[in-house]
Short mmCIF file of C-alpha atoms in Angstrom, two decimals:
data_model
loop_
_atom_site.label_atom_id
_atom_site.label_comp_id
_atom_site.label_asym_id
_atom_site.label_seq_id
_atom_site.Cartn_x
_atom_site.Cartn_y
_atom_site.Cartn_z
CA UNK A 1 41.20 1.06 -14.95
CA UNK A 2 42.09 1.93 -18.48
CA UNK A 3 39.35 1.09 -21.21
CA UNK A 4 40.82 -2.13 -22.87
CA UNK A 5 38.86 -2.38 -26.32
CA UNK A 6 40.16 -5.84 -26.89
CA UNK A 7 38.38 -7.43 -23.65
CA UNK A 8 34.85 -5.90 -25.23
CA UNK A 9 36.09 -7.98 -28.32
CA UNK A 10 36.43 -11.03 -26.46
CA UNK A 11 33.30 -10.59 -24.56
CA UNK A 12 31.82 -10.45 -28.13
CA UNK A 13 33.46 -13.71 -29.06
CA UNK A 14 32.03 -15.21 -25.80
CA UNK A 15 28.18 -14.21 -26.59
CA UNK A 16 28.28 -15.38 -30.15
CA UNK A 17 29.30 -18.83 -29.26
CA UNK A 18 26.71 -18.95 -26.40
CA UNK A 19 23.89 -17.88 -29.17
CA UNK A 20 25.06 -20.14 -31.77
CA UNK A 21 24.63 -22.92 -29.22
CA UNK A 22 21.08 -22.19 -28.17
CA UNK A 23 20.46 -22.12 -31.74
CA UNK A 24 21.92 -25.54 -32.59
CA UNK A 25 24.19 -24.61 -35.38
CA UNK A 26 26.61 -26.76 -36.49
CA UNK A 27 30.02 -26.95 -35.31
CA UNK A 28 28.92 -25.22 -32.02
CA UNK A 29 27.92 -28.09 -29.85
CA UNK A 30 30.07 -26.96 -27.13
CA UNK A 31 29.27 -23.30 -27.89
CA UNK A 32 28.28 -23.06 -24.07
CA UNK A 33 31.79 -22.62 -23.38
CA UNK A 34 31.48 -18.80 -24.14
CA UNK A 35 29.68 -19.12 -20.25
CA UNK A 36 32.97 -19.89 -19.00
CA UNK A 37 35.02 -17.32 -21.29
CA UNK A 38 32.37 -14.83 -19.80
CA UNK A 39 33.04 -15.90 -16.03
CA UNK A 40 37.17 -15.83 -16.42
CA UNK A 41 36.54 -12.15 -17.73
CA UNK A 42 34.27 -11.26 -15.12
CA UNK A 43 36.13 -12.28 -12.37
CA UNK A 44 39.43 -10.45 -13.78
CA UNK A 45 37.40 -7.33 -14.26
CA UNK A 46 35.71 -6.84 -11.25
CA UNK A 47 38.83 -8.09 -9.16
CA UNK A 48 40.78 -5.42 -11.00
CA UNK A 49 38.51 -2.71 -10.29
CA UNK A 50 38.26 -3.98 -6.78
CA UNK A 51 42.15 -3.86 -6.37
CA UNK A 52 42.21 -0.01 -7.62
CA UNK A 53 39.91 1.40 -5.17
CA UNK A 54 41.40 -0.98 -2.35
CA UNK A 55 44.80 0.83 -3.27
CA UNK A 56 43.17 4.00 -3.12
CA UNK A 57 41.69 3.93 0.29
CA UNK A 58 39.81 1.10 0.41
CA UNK A 59 36.57 -0.53 -0.95
CA UNK A 60 33.31 1.30 -0.31
CA UNK A 61 31.32 -2.08 -0.48
CA UNK A 62 27.73 -0.38 -0.28
CA UNK A 63 28.62 1.55 -3.50
CA UNK A 64 30.16 -1.39 -5.26
CA UNK A 65 26.67 -3.25 -4.44
CA UNK A 66 24.90 -0.31 -6.00
CA UNK A 67 27.09 0.11 -8.82
CA UNK A 68 26.21 -3.59 -9.69
CA UNK A 69 22.81 -3.20 -9.19
CA UNK A 70 22.36 -0.01 -11.27
CA UNK A 71 24.66 -1.82 -14.07
CA UNK A 72 22.92 -5.32 -14.35
CA UNK A 73 19.12 -4.76 -12.48
CA UNK A 74 17.30 -2.62 -15.35
CA UNK A 75 17.50 -4.24 -18.11
CA UNK A 76 16.92 -8.07 -16.32
CA UNK A 77 13.71 -6.09 -15.14
CA UNK A 78 12.58 -5.28 -18.59
CA UNK A 79 13.19 -9.01 -19.57
CA UNK A 80 10.97 -10.27 -16.19
CA UNK A 81 8.23 -7.68 -17.32
CA UNK A 82 7.97 -9.02 -21.14
CA UNK A 83 8.05 -12.61 -19.94
CA UNK A 84 5.33 -12.40 -17.20
CA UNK A 85 3.56 -9.96 -19.96
CA UNK A 86 3.51 -12.62 -22.61
CA UNK A 87 3.71 -15.77 -20.10
CA UNK A 88 -0.20 -16.29 -19.77
CA UNK A 89 -0.54 -16.72 -24.04
CA UNK A 90 2.69 -18.12 -25.02
CA UNK A 91 3.54 -20.10 -21.66
CA UNK A 92 0.41 -20.80 -20.08
CA UNK A 93 1.39 -24.08 -18.00
CA UNK A 94 4.61 -21.92 -16.71
CA UNK A 95 4.43 -20.65 -12.89
CA UNK A 96 5.23 -17.16 -13.76
CA UNK A 97 5.66 -15.62 -10.64
CA UNK A 98 7.96 -18.23 -9.23
CA UNK A 99 9.91 -17.75 -12.48
CA UNK A 100 9.94 -14.12 -11.99
CA UNK A 101 10.88 -14.16 -8.20
CA UNK A 102 14.12 -16.66 -9.06
CA UNK A 103 15.18 -14.33 -11.66
CA UNK A 104 14.68 -11.04 -9.79
CA UNK A 105 16.51 -12.99 -6.57
CA UNK A 106 19.46 -14.37 -8.58
CA UNK A 107 18.35 -18.37 -6.99
CA UNK A 108 17.64 -20.01 -10.62
CA UNK A 109 21.39 -21.31 -10.29
CA UNK A 110 20.13 -23.49 -7.75
CA UNK A 111 16.43 -24.02 -8.72
CA UNK A 112 17.91 -25.37 -11.78
CA UNK A 113 20.26 -27.71 -10.35
CA UNK A 114 18.05 -28.86 -7.62
CA UNK A 115 14.28 -28.88 -8.66
CA UNK A 116 12.76 -28.46 -11.83
CA UNK A 117 11.10 -24.99 -12.24
CA UNK A 118 10.06 -23.65 -15.81
CA UNK A 119 13.10 -22.84 -17.99
CA UNK A 120 11.42 -20.43 -20.24
CA UNK A 121 14.33 -17.79 -19.23
CA UNK A 122 16.32 -20.47 -17.24
CA UNK A 123 19.13 -19.12 -18.71
CA UNK A 124 19.54 -16.37 -16.17
CA UNK A 125 21.14 -18.91 -13.62
CA UNK A 126 24.72 -17.57 -15.22
CA UNK A 127 23.86 -14.32 -13.27
CA UNK A 128 23.21 -16.06 -10.15
CA UNK A 129 26.64 -17.55 -10.37
CA UNK A 130 27.92 -13.99 -10.94
CA UNK A 131 25.92 -12.16 -8.04
CA UNK A 132 27.01 -14.19 -5.47
CA UNK A 133 30.38 -13.82 -6.28
CA UNK A 134 30.16 -9.87 -6.49
CA UNK A 135 28.33 -10.52 -3.08
CA UNK A 136 31.16 -12.13 -1.68
CA UNK A 137 34.35 -10.76 -3.04
CA UNK A 138 34.78 -7.12 -1.85
CA UNK A 139 33.95 -9.02 1.46
CA UNK A 140 36.74 -11.61 0.87
CA UNK A 141 39.43 -9.72 -1.25
CA UNK A 142 40.44 -7.42 1.43
CA UNK A 143 41.32 -10.47 3.76
CA UNK A 144 42.69 -12.04 1.14
CA UNK A 145 45.19 -9.28 0.31
CA UNK A 146 46.48 -9.76 4.12
CA UNK A 147 47.98 -12.79 3.33
CA UNK A 148 51.20 -13.40 1.76
CA UNK A 149 50.56 -15.06 -0.64
CA UNK A 150 47.31 -14.62 -2.14
CA UNK A 151 47.72 -16.20 -5.27
CA UNK A 152 48.73 -19.11 -4.49
CA UNK A 153 45.26 -19.00 -1.93
CA UNK A 154 42.89 -18.87 -4.63
CA UNK A 155 45.34 -21.36 -6.90
CA UNK A 156 44.23 -23.62 -4.24
CA UNK A 157 40.58 -22.25 -4.08
CA UNK A 158 40.43 -22.87 -7.73
CA UNK A 159 41.91 -26.57 -7.64
CA UNK A 160 39.34 -27.38 -4.48
CA UNK A 161 36.24 -25.85 -6.02
CA UNK A 162 37.83 -27.80 -9.50
CA UNK A 163 37.87 -30.93 -7.72
CA UNK A 164 34.11 -30.45 -6.01
CA UNK A 165 32.53 -29.67 -9.58
CA UNK A 166 34.04 -33.24 -10.86
CA UNK A 167 32.97 -35.14 -7.77
CA UNK A 168 29.46 -33.46 -7.87
CA UNK A 169 29.03 -34.74 -11.22
CA UNK A 170 30.31 -38.01 -11.19
CA UNK A 171 28.53 -38.56 -7.96
CA UNK A 172 25.23 -36.72 -8.18
CA UNK A 173 24.62 -35.56 -11.81
CA UNK A 174 25.38 -32.65 -14.47
CA UNK A 175 22.86 -30.34 -13.36
CA UNK A 176 24.19 -30.13 -9.86
CA UNK A 177 27.52 -29.45 -11.37
CA UNK A 178 26.74 -27.54 -13.98
CA UNK A 179 24.31 -24.99 -12.67
CA UNK A 180 25.15 -24.53 -8.97
CA UNK A 181 27.21 -20.84 -8.03
CA UNK A 182 29.44 -23.44 -5.39
CA UNK A 183 30.62 -25.75 -8.83
CA UNK A 184 30.70 -22.95 -11.73
CA UNK A 185 32.58 -20.35 -10.13
CA UNK A 186 35.75 -21.66 -10.89
CA UNK A 187 36.12 -19.68 -13.80
CA UNK A 188 35.38 -16.48 -11.95
CA UNK A 189 38.00 -17.44 -9.46
CA UNK A 190 40.78 -17.99 -12.51
CA UNK A 191 39.60 -14.26 -13.59
CA UNK A 192 40.28 -12.92 -10.28
CA UNK A 193 43.85 -15.08 -10.15
CA UNK A 194 44.67 -13.54 -13.56
CA UNK A 195 44.13 -9.56 -12.20
CA UNK A 196 46.39 -10.36 -9.49
CA UNK A 197 49.09 -12.04 -10.81
CA UNK A 198 49.22 -10.01 -14.05
CA UNK A 199 51.14 -12.92 -15.69
CA UNK A 200 52.82 -12.55 -19.54
CA UNK A 201 51.81 -14.91 -22.02
CA UNK A 202 54.00 -16.05 -24.72
CA UNK A 203 52.23 -16.17 -28.37
CA UNK A 204 52.65 -20.09 -28.26
CA UNK A 205 50.66 -20.25 -25.12
CA UNK A 206 47.86 -18.17 -26.95
CA UNK A 207 47.76 -20.15 -29.72
CA UNK A 208 47.57 -23.99 -27.95
CA UNK A 209 45.03 -21.61 -25.61
CA UNK A 210 43.13 -20.75 -28.57
CA UNK A 211 43.13 -24.16 -30.46
CA UNK A 212 42.05 -25.55 -27.01
CA UNK A 213 39.01 -23.04 -26.91
CA UNK A 214 37.94 -23.76 -30.57
CA UNK A 215 38.13 -28.05 -29.89
CA UNK A 216 35.96 -27.29 -26.80
CA UNK A 217 33.59 -25.50 -28.85
CA UNK A 218 33.54 -27.45 -31.80
CA UNK A 219 33.18 -31.07 -30.33
CA UNK A 220 30.20 -31.48 -28.91
CA UNK A 221 29.46 -32.48 -25.16
CA UNK A 222 26.80 -31.28 -23.16
CA UNK A 223 23.88 -32.63 -25.31
CA UNK A 224 22.89 -36.37 -24.08
CA UNK A 225 26.11 -38.73 -24.85
CA UNK A 226 29.15 -36.77 -23.09
CA UNK A 227 27.52 -35.05 -20.13
CA UNK A 228 29.79 -35.48 -17.48
CA UNK A 229 33.02 -34.69 -19.64
CA UNK A 230 30.83 -31.26 -20.53
CA UNK A 231 30.72 -30.13 -17.21
CA UNK A 232 34.00 -31.33 -16.09
CA UNK A 233 37.13 -31.56 -18.36
CA UNK A 234 35.49 -29.25 -20.79
CA UNK A 235 34.62 -26.50 -19.01
CA UNK A 236 38.18 -26.82 -17.65
CA UNK A 237 39.55 -26.47 -20.48
CA UNK A 238 37.58 -23.65 -21.55
CA UNK A 239 38.39 -21.83 -18.37
CA UNK A 240 42.10 -22.26 -18.98
CA UNK A 241 42.08 -21.06 -22.26
CA UNK A 242 39.79 -17.95 -21.61
CA UNK A 243 42.55 -17.47 -18.69
CA UNK A 244 45.74 -17.17 -20.81
CA UNK A 245 43.73 -15.08 -23.37
CA UNK A 246 42.43 -12.73 -20.58
CA UNK A 247 46.20 -12.29 -19.24
CA UNK A 248 47.14 -11.82 -23.03
CA UNK A 249 44.58 -9.05 -23.79
CA UNK A 250 45.68 -7.06 -20.72
CA UNK A 251 48.93 -6.63 -21.91
CA UNK A 252 47.86 -6.45 -25.84
CA UNK A 253 44.93 -4.06 -25.52
CA UNK A 254 45.10 -3.01 -29.69
CA UNK A 255 44.67 -6.89 -30.81
CA UNK A 256 43.46 -5.58 -34.20
CA UNK A 257 40.37 -8.05 -34.84
CA UNK A 258 38.97 -8.44 -31.56
CA UNK A 259 39.89 -4.70 -30.43
CA UNK A 260 37.55 -3.84 -34.11
CA UNK A 261 34.72 -1.35 -33.85
CA UNK A 262 32.37 -4.31 -34.73
CA UNK A 263 33.56 -6.43 -32.05
CA UNK A 264 33.75 -3.67 -29.57
CA UNK A 265 30.16 -3.05 -30.31
CA UNK A 266 28.88 -6.16 -29.80
CA UNK A 267 30.88 -6.88 -26.64
CA UNK A 268 29.22 -3.85 -25.21
CA UNK A 269 25.90 -5.34 -26.45
CA UNK A 270 26.53 -8.81 -25.05
CA UNK A 271 24.83 -8.44 -21.48
CA UNK A 272 21.54 -7.39 -23.72
CA UNK A 273 22.02 -10.24 -26.18
CA UNK A 274 22.52 -13.02 -23.83
CA UNK A 275 19.17 -11.39 -21.59
CA UNK A 276 17.05 -11.45 -24.65
CA UNK A 277 17.93 -13.85 -27.38
CA UNK A 278 16.97 -17.18 -25.35
CA UNK A 279 13.43 -15.87 -24.73
CA UNK A 280 13.22 -14.75 -28.26
CA UNK A 281 14.38 -18.58 -29.50
CA UNK A 282 11.34 -19.95 -27.54
CA UNK A 283 9.17 -17.38 -29.21
CA UNK A 284 10.48 -17.62 -32.80
CA UNK A 285 10.84 -21.46 -32.92
CA UNK A 286 8.69 -22.86 -30.59
CA UNK A 287 8.36 -26.24 -32.02
CA UNK A 288 12.34 -26.13 -32.94
CA UNK A 289 11.23 -26.78 -36.85
CA UNK A 290 13.31 -24.25 -38.24
CA UNK A 291 16.80 -24.70 -39.85
CA UNK A 292 19.51 -23.49 -37.23
CA UNK A 293 20.97 -20.73 -39.65
CA UNK A 294 17.13 -19.47 -40.44
CA UNK A 295 16.92 -19.20 -36.42
CA UNK A 296 20.42 -17.70 -35.75
CA UNK A 297 19.26 -15.04 -38.17
CA UNK A 298 15.84 -14.05 -37.08
CA UNK A 299 17.32 -14.07 -33.51
CA UNK A 300 19.90 -11.96 -34.55
CA UNK A 301 17.27 -9.68 -35.85
CA UNK A 302 15.31 -9.24 -32.99
CA UNK A 303 18.01 -9.66 -29.71
CA UNK A 304 20.96 -7.25 -31.48
CA UNK A 305 18.47 -4.27 -31.73
CA UNK A 306 16.44 -5.08 -28.26
CA UNK A 307 20.03 -5.04 -26.64
CA UNK A 308 21.23 -1.62 -28.30
CA UNK A 309 17.97 -0.21 -27.08
CA UNK A 310 18.84 -0.97 -23.66
CA UNK A 311 22.50 -0.42 -23.97
CA UNK A 312 21.12 3.33 -25.50
CA UNK A 313 18.18 4.14 -23.27
CA UNK A 314 18.89 2.24 -20.17
CA UNK A 315 22.30 1.56 -19.68
CA UNK A 316 23.95 4.82 -21.25
CA UNK A 317 21.34 7.23 -19.01
CA UNK A 318 22.20 5.76 -15.79
CA UNK A 319 25.48 5.68 -16.24
CA UNK A 320 25.88 9.30 -17.30
CA UNK A 321 23.60 9.78 -13.77
CA UNK A 322 25.36 7.58 -12.03
CA UNK A 323 28.59 9.53 -12.48
CA UNK A 324 27.25 12.85 -12.20
CA UNK A 325 25.91 11.80 -8.59
CA UNK A 326 29.57 10.74 -7.99
CA UNK A 327 30.97 14.16 -8.90
CA UNK A 328 28.62 15.78 -7.05
CA UNK A 329 29.33 13.61 -3.95
CA UNK A 330 33.17 14.49 -4.35
CA UNK A 331 32.48 18.24 -4.58
CA UNK A 332 30.25 17.57 -1.41
CA UNK A 333 33.07 15.79 0.17
CA UNK A 334 35.88 18.65 -0.73
CA UNK A 335 33.68 21.37 0.74
CA UNK A 336 33.07 19.67 3.70
CA UNK A 337 36.71 19.09 4.02
CA UNK A 338 37.76 22.59 3.34
CA UNK A 339 34.93 23.67 5.94
CA UNK A 340 36.73 21.31 8.40
CA UNK A 341 40.41 22.81 7.68
#
């Protein structure tokens, strides 16, 4: 899969929206929509990678799981270790081992939806949504590709799951509708549709999508007054806008702003920023007394360098090692084939 810098730029926009939302920046009351952009982008990228594997001999499920674990788990484990070290002093009332267990097993999404666990690092719920998709999708995608109209089946799944989230929000509550894998996987499914359909978007459609996403972010919804609307209509609007943008950027990888070096670099840091920023908001401003812009500046000063350290000292070395092992594995298989021949 050729590298697309504009998609990293879109990832940067997503993480900046989420950070501004958590720092209570005025005008970013709907910044939680950044997560829905993440989900659509994740569904697109993973499905594109799996499709490429499927076309070249089939999906190696074990290797896919190993790649995902090596990509996501090391930095997550660092976060858990830091949390466990600080919790006895900063969050003594937390059941820290429960939090660590829920985080390490990617079950925080359902824990937040149906119980009331400590939420000091509760933002990892979104990783639970993604990981469950990663677990199921390489098993389901080959079956889907045997169908006559795989995109139609996925569209039906998106419609049913969206209706399910609306039903849960209206009849149970916003937590069950927002945090659960089965209610919030819709954006990832939409990203998978983008990978399969490869639609071309007109400029007016892209402009409308940008306006829709901006309105979703600028108009507050989750806090207090419009919670049901936030987890129903706003999420759907954000997902559809992200779908249009991902389809467009797949064809226009050199979009000047999103493909610029600063945006691409922030996009590469986005996973680490997401993991670290929420913890440090609680540390820096435990009583929520700092002005939002001051808090944002301090969180950026801490979480961005930590994310850079994790990228360059953890993720990149692991990626290089993985590539070396893959190259050696290919050489061994080639040698074995020559011997058999």
